[in-house]
XYZ file of C-alpha atoms in Angstrom:
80
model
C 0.000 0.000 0.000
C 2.730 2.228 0.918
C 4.427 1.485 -2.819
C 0.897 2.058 -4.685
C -0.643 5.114 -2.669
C 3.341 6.757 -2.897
C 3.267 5.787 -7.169
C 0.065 6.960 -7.575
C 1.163 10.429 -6.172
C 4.164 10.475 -8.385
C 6.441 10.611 -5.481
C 10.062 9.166 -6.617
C 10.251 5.582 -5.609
C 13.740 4.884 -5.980
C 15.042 5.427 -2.533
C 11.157 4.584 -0.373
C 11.938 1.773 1.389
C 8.611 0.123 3.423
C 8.424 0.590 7.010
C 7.531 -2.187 8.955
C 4.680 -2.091 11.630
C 3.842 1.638 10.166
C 0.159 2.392 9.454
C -0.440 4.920 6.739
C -4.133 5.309 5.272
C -7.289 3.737 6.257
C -8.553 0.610 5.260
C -10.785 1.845 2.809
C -8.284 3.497 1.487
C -6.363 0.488 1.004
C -9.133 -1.802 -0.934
C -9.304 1.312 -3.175
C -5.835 1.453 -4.260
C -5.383 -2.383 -4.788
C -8.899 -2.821 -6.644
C -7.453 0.222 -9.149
C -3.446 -1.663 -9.531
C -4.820 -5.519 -9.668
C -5.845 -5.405 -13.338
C -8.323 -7.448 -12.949
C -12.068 -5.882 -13.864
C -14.562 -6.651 -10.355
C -11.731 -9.012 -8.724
C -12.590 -11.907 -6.078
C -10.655 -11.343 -2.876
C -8.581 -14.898 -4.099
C -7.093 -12.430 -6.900
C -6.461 -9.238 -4.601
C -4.695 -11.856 -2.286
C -2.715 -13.076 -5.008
C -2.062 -9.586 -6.339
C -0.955 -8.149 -3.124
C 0.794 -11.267 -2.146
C 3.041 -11.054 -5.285
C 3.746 -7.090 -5.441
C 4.784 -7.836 -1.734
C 7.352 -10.366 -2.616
C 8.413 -8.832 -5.449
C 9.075 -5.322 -3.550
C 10.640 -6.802 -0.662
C 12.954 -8.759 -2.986
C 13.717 -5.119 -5.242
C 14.509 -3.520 -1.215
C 16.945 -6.725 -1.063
C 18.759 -6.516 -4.069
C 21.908 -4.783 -4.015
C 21.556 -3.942 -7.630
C 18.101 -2.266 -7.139
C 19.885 0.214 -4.422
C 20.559 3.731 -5.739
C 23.524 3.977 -3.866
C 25.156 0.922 -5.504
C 24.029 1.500 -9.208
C 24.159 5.637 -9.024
C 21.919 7.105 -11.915
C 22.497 4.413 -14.191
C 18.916 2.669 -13.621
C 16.991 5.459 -12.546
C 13.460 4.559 -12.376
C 14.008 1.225 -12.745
């Protein structure tokens, strides 16, 4: 949520990094964002699962990867 509601605001992505145990938005809020990112026209909660199961791993994975760190890479990927 903290990826999608930060994109959606055009905010620069490249050095966010997710903050565990933080709440940001409401609930509502939430469902909203993920129904308008899954792709998926009237979705069943099995597919928002799956969607938000998958962006999760694949964003925790990006935060892992040393060549996904601005730092390491400089300007060469930027907005990758």
């Amino acid at each position: 949520f903290q990826y999608l509601k930060r994109f959606d605001q055009g905010c620069d992505l490249d050095r966010f990094e997710y903050e565990a145990h933080s709440v940001e938005g409401s609930p509502a809020e939430c469902l909203q964002l993920f129904l308008l990112h899954c792709g998926v026209m009237d979705p069943s909660w099995a597919e928002l699962h799956n969607f938000t199961w998958f962006l999760n791993i694949q964003l925790r994975d990006c935060e892992a990867s040393v060549f996904c760190n601005p730092d390491f890479v400089g300007d060469t990927l930027s907005g990758f």
